[in-house]
Amino acid sequence: MAFGWIDEEARTRRRAGLVRTLRPRPADTPLLDLASNDYLGLTRHPEVVEGAAEAARTWGGGSTGSRLVTGTTALHTELERALAAFCGFEAALVFSSGYAANLAAVTALGPHGSLIVSDAGNHASLIDGCRLARGGTQVVGHADPEAVRKVLAAHTGAAIVVSDTVFSVDGDRAPLTALAEACREHGAGLVVDDAHGLGVLGDGGRGAPYAAGLAGAEDVVVTATLSKSLGSQGGVVLGPARVIDHLVNAARTFIFDTGLAPAAAGAALAALRLLERAPERAARAREVAAELYARLTASGLEAVRPDAAVVSVRAPSPERAVRWAADCRTAGLAVGCFRPPSVPDGISRLRLTARADLSGAEIERAVRVIGETRP
Ligand code: PMP
């Protein structure tokens, strides 16, 4: 029977307690949200919603084509200029998602004969970029610049080092300065995914590379999503103009994909302008994360000290993690739940988002619910 093997896979998944299901959410819910990636609480900000609406009224529901044909509007180029200026890079290129941006950066900068050095904790989209690239990939231990150095030293020819800046599972930060040093010693390029850093880290949310003094460097390329701090949808690659020109000509997820929807571009631009005017939002997200961590660990829970706005709380097993998240939901709190195969180390966690717009009372309520429902 066609697809017969998937029934056996489904049974295995059920036995392991790893079945995933979709749950549509209502527009308005009394749930306290610590599960989304809306770090700055901008998704439903009136200016962001108006940015989307105005763009849709002006340009329509879709961008009508690929970027090189009809899919580039004045709004796309304005957004690219604004993102590049904000993050401190010479140029930027906007994609339909952060996933597509990562596939583009890794495949276009990791050609045949080159070496791609990839952190073991990298996001799935970077991993898939490595799988699609023609260059050879060498996976190194998590946040281990010495291992990166060794692998680079053993290779002659073009190389890139690929890493998240803030890792999505535990919320810990990559050793960017040491990685950049290792790259420079060996003439390699550094490609970092700042999905969880943009809007949270660096002066006014300019991102982790900015905070590390790497913004605008000729050997550094940054990818990011517009779907987290910027409350919209889409992705971006930031870097030297010659790298961005190369992507325009060589990156398949740029060339063959329909341009970002105008509404998404308009929302992201409005969020960026808002962040420029209210840079304290970035610091507040970090503050909320630190407070969540302090209170959770004080109540005896095991959590990873947050480097940005992701707080990861350890659960005893995948089944109990799922149960814990469900019990939180019943008690009015939405939290994320990470378990295999999303976590290669097999450790299940609750994943909390420290939103800049959470009040002290909401933080207190979240910590109380997590403690009371603890398995
Ligand atoms: N990189 C990281 C680290 C992410 O967490 C995500 C989103 N989950 C992505 C890339 C993909 O971005 P997008 O959702 O915009 O495709």
JSON list of N, CA and C in Angstrom, two decimals, residues 68 93 98 108 120 130 137 144 165 172-173 191 193 202 205 253 278 307 309 315 341 357 362:
[
{"chain": "A", "resi": 68, "resn": "LEU", "atom": "N", "xyz": [13.02, 39.06, -8.53]},
{"chain": "A", "resi": 68, "resn": "LEU", "atom": "CA", "xyz": [13.72, 39.55, -9.72]},
{"chain": "A", "resi": 68, "resn": "LEU", "atom": "C", "xyz": [12.75, 39.86, -10.87]},
{"chain": "A", "resi": 93, "resn": "LEU", "atom": "N", "xyz": [18.97, 41.91, 2.39]},
{"chain": "A", "resi": 93, "resn": "LEU", "atom": "CA", "xyz": [18.08, 41.30, 1.41]},
{"chain": "A", "resi": 93, "resn": "LEU", "atom": "C", "xyz": [16.98, 40.59, 2.17]},
{"chain": "A", "resi": 98, "resn": "GLY", "atom": "N", "xyz": [12.52, 33.46, 7.52]},
{"chain": "A", "resi": 98, "resn": "GLY", "atom": "CA", "xyz": [13.87, 33.28, 8.05]},
{"chain": "A", "resi": 98, "resn": "GLY", "atom": "C", "xyz": [14.46, 31.96, 7.58]},
{"chain": "A", "resi": 108, "resn": "ALA", "atom": "N", "xyz": [24.42, 29.54, -0.80]},
{"chain": "A", "resi": 108, "resn": "ALA", "atom": "CA", "xyz": [25.13, 30.44, -1.72]},
{"chain": "A", "resi": 108, "resn": "ALA", "atom": "C", "xyz": [26.56, 30.72, -1.27]},
{"chain": "A", "resi": 120, "resn": "ALA", "atom": "N", "xyz": [26.61, 22.07, 16.60]},
{"chain": "A", "resi": 120, "resn": "ALA", "atom": "CA", "xyz": [25.68, 20.94, 16.80]},
{"chain": "A", "resi": 120, "resn": "ALA", "atom": "C", "xyz": [24.31, 21.40, 17.30]},
{"chain": "A", "resi": 130, "resn": "CYS", "atom": "N", "xyz": [22.89, 23.44, 5.31]},
{"chain": "A", "resi": 130, "resn": "CYS", "atom": "CA", "xyz": [24.10, 22.62, 5.17]},
{"chain": "A", "resi": 130, "resn": "CYS", "atom": "C", "xyz": [23.82, 21.39, 4.29]},
{"chain": "A", "resi": 137, "resn": "THR", "atom": "N", "xyz": [29.95, 19.51, 4.91]},
{"chain": "A", "resi": 137, "resn": "THR", "atom": "CA", "xyz": [29.67, 20.04, 6.26]},
{"chain": "A", "resi": 137, "resn": "THR", "atom": "C", "xyz": [30.40, 19.24, 7.32]},
{"chain": "A", "resi": 144, "resn": "ASP", "atom": "N", "xyz": [31.77, 25.65, 20.75]},
{"chain": "A", "resi": 144, "resn": "ASP", "atom": "CA", "xyz": [33.14, 25.21, 20.98]},
{"chain": "A", "resi": 144, "resn": "ASP", "atom": "C", "xyz": [34.09, 25.82, 19.94]},
{"chain": "A", "resi": 165, "resn": "THR", "atom": "N", "xyz": [23.11, 32.80, 16.90]},
{"chain": "A", "resi": 165, "resn": "THR", "atom": "CA", "xyz": [23.72, 33.70, 17.89]},
{"chain": "A", "resi": 165, "resn": "THR", "atom": "C", "xyz": [23.14, 33.39, 19.27]},
{"chain": "A", "resi": 172, "resn": "ASP", "atom": "N", "xyz": [20.79, 29.98, 25.15]},
{"chain": "A", "resi": 172, "resn": "ASP", "atom": "CA", "xyz": [22.18, 30.39, 25.46]},
{"chain": "A", "resi": 172, "resn": "ASP", "atom": "C", "xyz": [22.81, 31.05, 24.24]},
{"chain": "A", "resi": 173, "resn": "ARG", "atom": "N", "xyz": [23.86, 31.83, 24.50]},
{"chain": "A", "resi": 173, "resn": "ARG", "atom": "CA", "xyz": [24.48, 32.64, 23.45]},
{"chain": "A", "resi": 173, "resn": "ARG", "atom": "C", "xyz": [25.72, 31.96, 22.86]},
{"chain": "A", "resi": 191, "resn": "VAL", "atom": "N", "xyz": [28.89, 33.12, 9.36]},
{"chain": "A", "resi": 191, "resn": "VAL", "atom": "CA", "xyz": [27.47, 33.30, 9.02]},
{"chain": "A", "resi": 191, "resn": "VAL", "atom": "C", "xyz": [26.67, 32.98, 10.28]},
{"chain": "A", "resi": 193, "resn": "ASP", "atom": "N", "xyz": [23.00, 33.29, 12.61]},
{"chain": "A", "resi": 193, "resn": "ASP", "atom": "CA", "xyz": [21.54, 33.46, 12.58]},
{"chain": "A", "resi": 193, "resn": "ASP", "atom": "C", "xyz": [21.12, 34.19, 13.86]},
{"chain": "A", "resi": 202, "resn": "GLY", "atom": "N", "xyz": [22.07, 43.75, 22.10]},
{"chain": "A", "resi": 202, "resn": "GLY", "atom": "CA", "xyz": [22.74, 44.89, 21.47]},
{"chain": "A", "resi": 202, "resn": "GLY", "atom": "C", "xyz": [22.00, 46.18, 21.79]},
{"chain": "A", "resi": 205, "resn": "GLY", "atom": "N", "xyz": [18.42, 46.80, 20.74]},
{"chain": "A", "resi": 205, "resn": "GLY", "atom": "CA", "xyz": [17.93, 45.62, 20.01]},
{"chain": "A", "resi": 205, "resn": "GLY", "atom": "C", "xyz": [18.58, 45.45, 18.65]},
{"chain": "A", "resi": 253, "resn": "THR", "atom": "N", "xyz": [16.59, 30.20, -3.00]},
{"chain": "A", "resi": 253, "resn": "THR", "atom": "CA", "xyz": [15.37, 30.56, -2.25]},
{"chain": "A", "resi": 253, "resn": "THR", "atom": "C", "xyz": [15.06, 32.05, -2.36]},
{"chain": "A", "resi": 278, "resn": "ALA", "atom": "N", "xyz": [11.61, 53.46, 20.59]},
{"chain": "A", "resi": 278, "resn": "ALA", "atom": "CA", "xyz": [11.45, 52.93, 21.96]},
{"chain": "A", "resi": 278, "resn": "ALA", "atom": "C", "xyz": [12.47, 51.82, 22.22]},
{"chain": "A", "resi": 307, "resn": "ASP", "atom": "N", "xyz": [20.46, 34.13, 28.14]},
{"chain": "A", "resi": 307, "resn": "ASP", "atom": "CA", "xyz": [21.33, 35.15, 27.56]},
{"chain": "A", "resi": 307, "resn": "ASP", "atom": "C", "xyz": [20.53, 36.16, 26.75]},
{"chain": "A", "resi": 309, "resn": "ALA", "atom": "N", "xyz": [16.00, 36.32, 25.43]},
{"chain": "A", "resi": 309, "resn": "ALA", "atom": "CA", "xyz": [14.61, 36.34, 25.94]},
{"chain": "A", "resi": 309, "resn": "ALA", "atom": "C", "xyz": [13.99, 34.94, 26.01]},
{"chain": "A", "resi": 315, "resn": "ALA", "atom": "N", "xyz": [12.48, 19.43, 31.96]},
{"chain": "A", "resi": 315, "resn": "ALA", "atom": "CA", "xyz": [11.39, 18.53, 32.34]},
{"chain": "A", "resi": 315, "resn": "ALA", "atom": "C", "xyz": [11.95, 17.10, 32.47]},
{"chain": "A", "resi": 341, "resn": "PRO", "atom": "N", "xyz": [11.82, 14.90, 18.42]},
{"chain": "A", "resi": 341, "resn": "PRO", "atom": "CA", "xyz": [13.14, 15.06, 17.82]},
{"chain": "A", "resi": 341, "resn": "PRO", "atom": "C", "xyz": [13.57, 16.53, 17.67]},
{"chain": "A", "resi": 357, "resn": "ASP", "atom": "N", "xyz": [6.41, 43.14, 27.14]},
{"chain": "A", "resi": 357, "resn": "ASP", "atom": "CA", "xyz": [5.18, 43.76, 27.64]},
{"chain": "A", "resi": 357, "resn": "ASP", "atom": "C", "xyz": [4.54, 43.00, 28.81]},
{"chain": "A", "resi": 362, "resn": "GLU", "atom": "N", "xyz": [2.01, 39.52, 35.94]},
{"chain": "A", "resi": 362, "resn": "GLU", "atom": "CA", "xyz": [1.94, 38.40, 34.98]},
{"chain": "A", "resi": 362, "resn": "GLU", "atom": "C", "xyz": [3.14, 37.46, 35.16]}
]
